[in-house]
PDB file of C-alpha atoms in Angstrom:
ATOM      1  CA  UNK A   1       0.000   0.000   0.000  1.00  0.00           C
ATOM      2  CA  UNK A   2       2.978   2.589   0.948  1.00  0.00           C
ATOM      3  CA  UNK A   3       4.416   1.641  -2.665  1.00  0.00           C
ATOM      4  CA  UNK A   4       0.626   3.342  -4.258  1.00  0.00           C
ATOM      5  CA  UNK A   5       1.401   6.210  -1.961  1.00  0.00           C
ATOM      6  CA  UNK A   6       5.434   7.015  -3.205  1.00  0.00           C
ATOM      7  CA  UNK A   7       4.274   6.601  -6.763  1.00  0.00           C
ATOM      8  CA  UNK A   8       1.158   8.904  -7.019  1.00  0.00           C
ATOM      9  CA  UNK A   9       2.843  11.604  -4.995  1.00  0.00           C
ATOM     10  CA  UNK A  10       6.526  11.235  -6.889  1.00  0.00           C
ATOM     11  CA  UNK A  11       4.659  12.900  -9.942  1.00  0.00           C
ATOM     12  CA  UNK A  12       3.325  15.590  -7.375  1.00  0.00           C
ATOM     13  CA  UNK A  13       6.901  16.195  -6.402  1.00  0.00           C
ATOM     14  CA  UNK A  14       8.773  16.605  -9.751  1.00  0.00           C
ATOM     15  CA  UNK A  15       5.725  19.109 -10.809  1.00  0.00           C
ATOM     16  CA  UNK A  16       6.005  21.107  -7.982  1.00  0.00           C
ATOM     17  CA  UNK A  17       9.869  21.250  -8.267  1.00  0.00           C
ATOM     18  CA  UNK A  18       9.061  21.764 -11.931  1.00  0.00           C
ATOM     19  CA  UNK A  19       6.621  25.056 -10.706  1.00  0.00           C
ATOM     20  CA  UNK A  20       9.309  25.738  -8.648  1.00  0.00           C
ATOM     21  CA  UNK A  21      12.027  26.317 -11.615  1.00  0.00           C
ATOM     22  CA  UNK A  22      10.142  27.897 -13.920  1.00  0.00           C
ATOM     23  CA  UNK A  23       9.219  30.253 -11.522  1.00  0.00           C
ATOM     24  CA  UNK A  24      12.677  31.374 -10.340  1.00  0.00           C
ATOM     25  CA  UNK A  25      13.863  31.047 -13.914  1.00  0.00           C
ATOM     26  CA  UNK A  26      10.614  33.665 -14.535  1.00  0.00           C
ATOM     27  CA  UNK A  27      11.186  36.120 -11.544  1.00  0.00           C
ATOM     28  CA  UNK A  28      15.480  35.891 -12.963  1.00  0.00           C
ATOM     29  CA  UNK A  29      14.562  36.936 -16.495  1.00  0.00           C
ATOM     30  CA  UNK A  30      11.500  39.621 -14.834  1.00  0.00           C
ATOM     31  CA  UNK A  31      14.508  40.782 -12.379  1.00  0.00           C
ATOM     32  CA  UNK A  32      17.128  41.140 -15.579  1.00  0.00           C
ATOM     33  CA  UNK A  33      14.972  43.230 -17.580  1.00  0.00           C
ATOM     34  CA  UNK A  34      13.570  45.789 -15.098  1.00  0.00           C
ATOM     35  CA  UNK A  35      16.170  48.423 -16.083  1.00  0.00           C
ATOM     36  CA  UNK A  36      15.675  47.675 -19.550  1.00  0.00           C
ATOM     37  CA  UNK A  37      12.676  50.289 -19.904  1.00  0.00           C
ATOM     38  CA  UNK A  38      12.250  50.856 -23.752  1.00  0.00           C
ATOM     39  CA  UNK A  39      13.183  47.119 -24.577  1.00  0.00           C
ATOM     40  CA  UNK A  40      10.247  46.073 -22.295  1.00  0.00           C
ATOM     41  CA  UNK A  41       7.672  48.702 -23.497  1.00  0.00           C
ATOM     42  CA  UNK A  42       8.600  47.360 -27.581  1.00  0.00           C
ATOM     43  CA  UNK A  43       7.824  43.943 -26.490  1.00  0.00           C
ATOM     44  CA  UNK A  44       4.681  45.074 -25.092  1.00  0.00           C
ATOM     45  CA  UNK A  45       3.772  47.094 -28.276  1.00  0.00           C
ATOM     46  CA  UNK A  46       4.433  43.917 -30.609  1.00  0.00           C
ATOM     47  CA  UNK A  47       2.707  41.519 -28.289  1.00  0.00           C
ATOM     48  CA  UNK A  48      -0.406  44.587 -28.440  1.00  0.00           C
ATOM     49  CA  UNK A  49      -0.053  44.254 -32.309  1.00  0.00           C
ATOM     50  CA  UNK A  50       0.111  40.850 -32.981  1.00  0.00           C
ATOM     51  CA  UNK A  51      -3.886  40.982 -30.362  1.00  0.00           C
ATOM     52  CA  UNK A  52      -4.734  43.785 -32.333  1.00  0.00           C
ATOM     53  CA  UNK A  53      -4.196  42.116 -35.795  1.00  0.00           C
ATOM     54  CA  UNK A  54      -5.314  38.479 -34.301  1.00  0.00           C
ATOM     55  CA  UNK A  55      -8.541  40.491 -33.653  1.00  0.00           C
ATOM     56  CA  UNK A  56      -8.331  42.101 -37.185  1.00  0.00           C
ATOM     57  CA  UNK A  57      -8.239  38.922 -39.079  1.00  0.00           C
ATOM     58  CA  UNK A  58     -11.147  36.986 -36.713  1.00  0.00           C
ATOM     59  CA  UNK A  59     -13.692  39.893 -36.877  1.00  0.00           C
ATOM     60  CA  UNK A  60     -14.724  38.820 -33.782  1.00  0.00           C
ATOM     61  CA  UNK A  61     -13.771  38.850 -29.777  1.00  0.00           C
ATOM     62  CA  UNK A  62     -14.896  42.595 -29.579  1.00  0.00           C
ATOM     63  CA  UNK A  63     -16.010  41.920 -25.868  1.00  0.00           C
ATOM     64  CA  UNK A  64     -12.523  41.015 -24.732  1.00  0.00           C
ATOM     65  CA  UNK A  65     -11.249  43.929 -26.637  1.00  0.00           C
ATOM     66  CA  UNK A  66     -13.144  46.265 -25.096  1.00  0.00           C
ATOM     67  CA  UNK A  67     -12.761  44.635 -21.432  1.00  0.00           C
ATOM     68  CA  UNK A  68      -9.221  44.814 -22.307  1.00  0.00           C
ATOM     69  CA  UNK A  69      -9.610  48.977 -22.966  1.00  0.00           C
ATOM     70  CA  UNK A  70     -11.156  49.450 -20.085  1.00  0.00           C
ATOM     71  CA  UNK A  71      -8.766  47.174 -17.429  1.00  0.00           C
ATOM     72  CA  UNK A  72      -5.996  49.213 -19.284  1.00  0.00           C
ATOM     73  CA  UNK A  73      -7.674  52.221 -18.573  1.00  0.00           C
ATOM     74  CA  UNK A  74      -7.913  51.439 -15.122  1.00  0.00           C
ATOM     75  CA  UNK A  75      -4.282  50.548 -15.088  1.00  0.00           C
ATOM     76  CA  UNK A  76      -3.594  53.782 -16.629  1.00  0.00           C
ATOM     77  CA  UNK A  77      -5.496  55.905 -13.801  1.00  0.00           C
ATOM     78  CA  UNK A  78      -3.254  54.030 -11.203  1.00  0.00           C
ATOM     79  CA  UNK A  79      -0.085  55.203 -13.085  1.00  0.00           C
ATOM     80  CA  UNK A  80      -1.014  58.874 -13.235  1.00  0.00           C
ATOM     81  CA  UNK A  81      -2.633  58.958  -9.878  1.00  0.00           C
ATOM     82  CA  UNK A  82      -0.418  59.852  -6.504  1.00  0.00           C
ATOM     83  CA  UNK A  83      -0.178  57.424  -4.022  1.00  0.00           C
ATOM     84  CA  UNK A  84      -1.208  59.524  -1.442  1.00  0.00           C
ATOM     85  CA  UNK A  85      -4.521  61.352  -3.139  1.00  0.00           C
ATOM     86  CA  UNK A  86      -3.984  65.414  -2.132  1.00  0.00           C
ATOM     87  CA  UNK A  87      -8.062  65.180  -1.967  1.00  0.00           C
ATOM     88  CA  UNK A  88      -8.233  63.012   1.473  1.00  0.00           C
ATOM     89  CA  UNK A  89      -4.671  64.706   2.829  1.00  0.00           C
ATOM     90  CA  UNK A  90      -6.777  68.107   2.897  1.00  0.00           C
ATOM     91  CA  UNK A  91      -9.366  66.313   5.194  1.00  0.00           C
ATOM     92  CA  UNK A  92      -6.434  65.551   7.758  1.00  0.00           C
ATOM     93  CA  UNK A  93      -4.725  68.696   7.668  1.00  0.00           C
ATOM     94  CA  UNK A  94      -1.596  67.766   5.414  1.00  0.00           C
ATOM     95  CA  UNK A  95      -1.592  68.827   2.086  1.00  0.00           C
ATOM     96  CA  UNK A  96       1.108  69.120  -0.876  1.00  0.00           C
ATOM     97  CA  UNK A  97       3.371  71.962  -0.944  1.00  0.00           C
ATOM     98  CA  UNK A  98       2.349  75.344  -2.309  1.00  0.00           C
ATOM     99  CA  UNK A  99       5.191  77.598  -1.855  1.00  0.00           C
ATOM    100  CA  UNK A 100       9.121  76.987  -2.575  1.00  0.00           C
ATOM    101  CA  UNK A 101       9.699  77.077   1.669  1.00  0.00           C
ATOM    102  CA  UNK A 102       7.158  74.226   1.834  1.00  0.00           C
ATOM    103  CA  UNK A 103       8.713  70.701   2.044  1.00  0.00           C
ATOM    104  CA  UNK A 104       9.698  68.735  -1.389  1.00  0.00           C
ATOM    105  CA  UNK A 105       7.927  65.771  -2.171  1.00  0.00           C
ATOM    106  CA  UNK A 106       8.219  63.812  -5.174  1.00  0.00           C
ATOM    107  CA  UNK A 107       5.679  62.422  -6.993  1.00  0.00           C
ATOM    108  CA  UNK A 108       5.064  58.611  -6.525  1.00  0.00           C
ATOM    109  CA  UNK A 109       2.788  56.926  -8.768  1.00  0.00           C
ATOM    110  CA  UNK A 110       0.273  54.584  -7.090  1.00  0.00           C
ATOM    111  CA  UNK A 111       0.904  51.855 -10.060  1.00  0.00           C
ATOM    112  CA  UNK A 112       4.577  52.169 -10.374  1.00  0.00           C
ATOM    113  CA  UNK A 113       5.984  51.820 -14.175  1.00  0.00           C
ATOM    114  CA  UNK A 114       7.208  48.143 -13.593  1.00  0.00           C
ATOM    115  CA  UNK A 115       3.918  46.632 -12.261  1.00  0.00           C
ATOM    116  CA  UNK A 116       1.710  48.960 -15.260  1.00  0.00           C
ATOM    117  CA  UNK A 117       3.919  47.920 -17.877  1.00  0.00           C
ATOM    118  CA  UNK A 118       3.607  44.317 -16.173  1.00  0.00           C
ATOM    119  CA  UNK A 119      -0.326  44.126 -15.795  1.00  0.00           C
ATOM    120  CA  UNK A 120      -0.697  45.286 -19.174  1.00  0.00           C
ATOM    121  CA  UNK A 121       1.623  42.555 -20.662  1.00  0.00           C
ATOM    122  CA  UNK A 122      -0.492  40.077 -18.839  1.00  0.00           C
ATOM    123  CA  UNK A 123      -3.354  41.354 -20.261  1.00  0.00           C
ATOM    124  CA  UNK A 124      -2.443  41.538 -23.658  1.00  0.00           C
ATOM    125  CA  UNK A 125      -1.264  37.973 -23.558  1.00  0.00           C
ATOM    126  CA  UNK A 126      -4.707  36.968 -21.348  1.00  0.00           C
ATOM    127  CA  UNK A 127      -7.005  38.396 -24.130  1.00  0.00           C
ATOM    128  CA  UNK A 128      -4.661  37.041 -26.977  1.00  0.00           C
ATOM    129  CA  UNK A 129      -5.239  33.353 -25.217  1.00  0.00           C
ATOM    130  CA  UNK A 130      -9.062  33.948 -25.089  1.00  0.00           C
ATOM    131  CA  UNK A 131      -9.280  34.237 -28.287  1.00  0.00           C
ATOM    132  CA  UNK A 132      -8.770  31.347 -29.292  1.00  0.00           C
ATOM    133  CA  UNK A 133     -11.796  29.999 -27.488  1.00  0.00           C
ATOM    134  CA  UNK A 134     -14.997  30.231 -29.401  1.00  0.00           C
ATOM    135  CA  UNK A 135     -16.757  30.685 -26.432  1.00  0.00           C
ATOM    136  CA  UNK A 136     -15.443  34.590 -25.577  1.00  0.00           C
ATOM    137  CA  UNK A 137     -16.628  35.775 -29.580  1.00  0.00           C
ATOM    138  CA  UNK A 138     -19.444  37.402 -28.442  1.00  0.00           C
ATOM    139  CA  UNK A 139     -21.453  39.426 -31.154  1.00  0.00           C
ATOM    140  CA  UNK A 140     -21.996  42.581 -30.989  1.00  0.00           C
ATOM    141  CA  UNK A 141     -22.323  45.511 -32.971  1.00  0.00           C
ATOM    142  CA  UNK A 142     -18.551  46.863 -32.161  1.00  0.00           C
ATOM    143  CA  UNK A 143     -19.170  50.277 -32.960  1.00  0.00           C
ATOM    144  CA  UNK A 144     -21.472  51.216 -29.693  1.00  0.00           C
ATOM    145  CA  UNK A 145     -18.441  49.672 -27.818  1.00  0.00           C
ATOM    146  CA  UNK A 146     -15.842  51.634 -29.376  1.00  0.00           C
ATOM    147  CA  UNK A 147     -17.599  54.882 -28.725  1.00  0.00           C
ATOM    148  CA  UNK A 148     -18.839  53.999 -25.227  1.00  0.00           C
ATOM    149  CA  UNK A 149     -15.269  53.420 -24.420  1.00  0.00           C
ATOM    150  CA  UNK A 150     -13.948  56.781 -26.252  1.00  0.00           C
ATOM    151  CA  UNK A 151     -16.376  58.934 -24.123  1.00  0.00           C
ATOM    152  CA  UNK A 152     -15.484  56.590 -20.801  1.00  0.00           C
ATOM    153  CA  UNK A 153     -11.726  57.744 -21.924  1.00  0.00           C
ATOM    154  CA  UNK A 154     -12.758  61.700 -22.513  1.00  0.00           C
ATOM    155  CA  UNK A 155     -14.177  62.064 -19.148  1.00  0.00           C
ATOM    156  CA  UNK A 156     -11.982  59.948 -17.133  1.00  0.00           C
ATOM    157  CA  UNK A 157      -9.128  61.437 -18.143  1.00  0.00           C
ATOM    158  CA  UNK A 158     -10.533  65.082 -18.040  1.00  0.00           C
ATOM    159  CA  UNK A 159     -11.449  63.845 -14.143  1.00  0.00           C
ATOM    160  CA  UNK A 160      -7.628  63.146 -13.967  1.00  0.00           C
ATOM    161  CA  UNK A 161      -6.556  65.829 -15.738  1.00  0.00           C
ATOM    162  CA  UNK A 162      -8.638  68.330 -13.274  1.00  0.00           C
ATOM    163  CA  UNK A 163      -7.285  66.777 -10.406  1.00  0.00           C
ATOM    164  CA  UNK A 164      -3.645  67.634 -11.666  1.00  0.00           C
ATOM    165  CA  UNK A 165      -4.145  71.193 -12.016  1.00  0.00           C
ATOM    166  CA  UNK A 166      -6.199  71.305  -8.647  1.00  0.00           C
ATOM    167  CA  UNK A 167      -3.128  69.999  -6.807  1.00  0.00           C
ATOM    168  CA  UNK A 168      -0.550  70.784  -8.925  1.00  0.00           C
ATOM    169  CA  UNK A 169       1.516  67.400  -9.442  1.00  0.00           C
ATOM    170  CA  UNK A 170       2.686  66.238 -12.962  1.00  0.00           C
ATOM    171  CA  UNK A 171       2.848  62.803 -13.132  1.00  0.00           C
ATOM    172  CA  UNK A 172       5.830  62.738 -15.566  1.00  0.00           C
ATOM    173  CA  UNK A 173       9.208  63.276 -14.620  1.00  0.00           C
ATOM    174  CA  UNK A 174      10.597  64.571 -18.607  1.00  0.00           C
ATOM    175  CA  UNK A 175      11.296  68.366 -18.710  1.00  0.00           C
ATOM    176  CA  UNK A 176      11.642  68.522 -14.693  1.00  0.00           C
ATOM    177  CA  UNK A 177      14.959  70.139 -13.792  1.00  0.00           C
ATOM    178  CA  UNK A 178      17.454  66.938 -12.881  1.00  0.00           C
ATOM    179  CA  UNK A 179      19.986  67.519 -10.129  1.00  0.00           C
ATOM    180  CA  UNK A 180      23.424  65.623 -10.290  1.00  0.00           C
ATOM    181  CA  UNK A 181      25.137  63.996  -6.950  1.00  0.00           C
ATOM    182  CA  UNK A 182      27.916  64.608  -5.102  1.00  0.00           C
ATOM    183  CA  UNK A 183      30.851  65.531  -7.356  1.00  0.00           C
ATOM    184  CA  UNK A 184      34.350  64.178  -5.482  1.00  0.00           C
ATOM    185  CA  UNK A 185      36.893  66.324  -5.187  1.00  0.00           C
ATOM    186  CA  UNK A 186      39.520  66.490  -7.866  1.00  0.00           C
ATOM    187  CA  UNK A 187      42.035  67.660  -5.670  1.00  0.00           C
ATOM    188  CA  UNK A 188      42.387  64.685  -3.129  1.00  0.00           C
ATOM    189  CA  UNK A 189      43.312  61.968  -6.009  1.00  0.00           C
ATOM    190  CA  UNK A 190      41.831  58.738  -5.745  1.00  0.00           C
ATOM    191  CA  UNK A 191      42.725  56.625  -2.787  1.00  0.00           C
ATOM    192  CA  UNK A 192      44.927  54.337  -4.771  1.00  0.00           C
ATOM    193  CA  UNK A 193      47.118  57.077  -5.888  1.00  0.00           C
ATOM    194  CA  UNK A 194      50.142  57.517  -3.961  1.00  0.00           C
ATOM    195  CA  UNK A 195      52.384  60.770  -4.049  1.00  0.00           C
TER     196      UNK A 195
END
């Protein structure tokens, strides 16, 4: 009977070590290519192109296209939004700097760039996947969709857009004045220089 046992759960064992691999080898290669910001944002864009023209070519899966548009938008709302909203410091007293004595702080995102740029990978490769199951193609007439979701975009993003002038943050960090580190001396010589 203890033989039955050691053979069922031996498969159980190499699968898990096998979920166990691929996983480190996964979180390795996500690890190596979190620096690697443009690289990662083309691979998105041709994994977005090859749903996009997959969708093209099927006429169909217009539902998971536009579920897709709006989890993106929601991703996208994340990214520009603060992490601490200025709307519910006011109500406990704090609020962000007005004047140049006031205290710096820097804008951080509520979705940092890694996990949008992450979620919306997923997401791509989630809705390419679904379409390959007749089941998701539901019809529809595609055009309602498209401009329900433009006007969902219009006013979401003027929302957003009106709560970055009211508190005055930019979410982007391009044309903000960059200030270098410490400089060493050029006097002192490096340490391994001897006189």
């Amino acid at each position: 009977m203890e033989g039955l046992g050691g053979d069922a759960a031996s498969p159980m064992a190499s699968l898990a070590k096998w979920k166990t691999e691929f996983s480190r080898a996964f979180q390795f290669y996500l690890d190596k290519s979190t620096p690697l910001l443009v690289h990662r944002w083309i691979g998105t864009l041709a994994v977005a192109a090859i749903y996009v023209l997959r969708v093209y070519y099927l006429a169909g899966f217009y539902v998971i296209s536009y579920g897709l548009g709006i989890y993106i938008l929601n991703l996208l709302i994340g990214f520009l939004s603060p992490k601490v909203d200025p709307e519910l410091e006011a109500l406990d007293g704090a609020s962000l700097p007005t004047k140049e004595s006031d205290e710096f702080r820097p804008f951080i995102r509520r979705l940092p760039e890694f996990k949008f740029w992450y979620a919306i990978t997923k997401a791509f490769i989630v809705a390419f996947l679904m379409t390959f199951f007749s089941l998701f193609d539901v019809p529809v007439f595609w055009p309602i969709l498209l401009c329900y979701w433009i006007v969902l975009f219009a006013l979401t993003m003027k929302r957003q857009i009106m709560h970055m002038i009211k508190y005055k943050y930019v979410p982007f960090s391009f044309g903000k004045q960059k200030y270098g580190g410490r400089k060493t001396p050029a006097a002192g010589g490096s340490p391994n220089h001897r006189g």
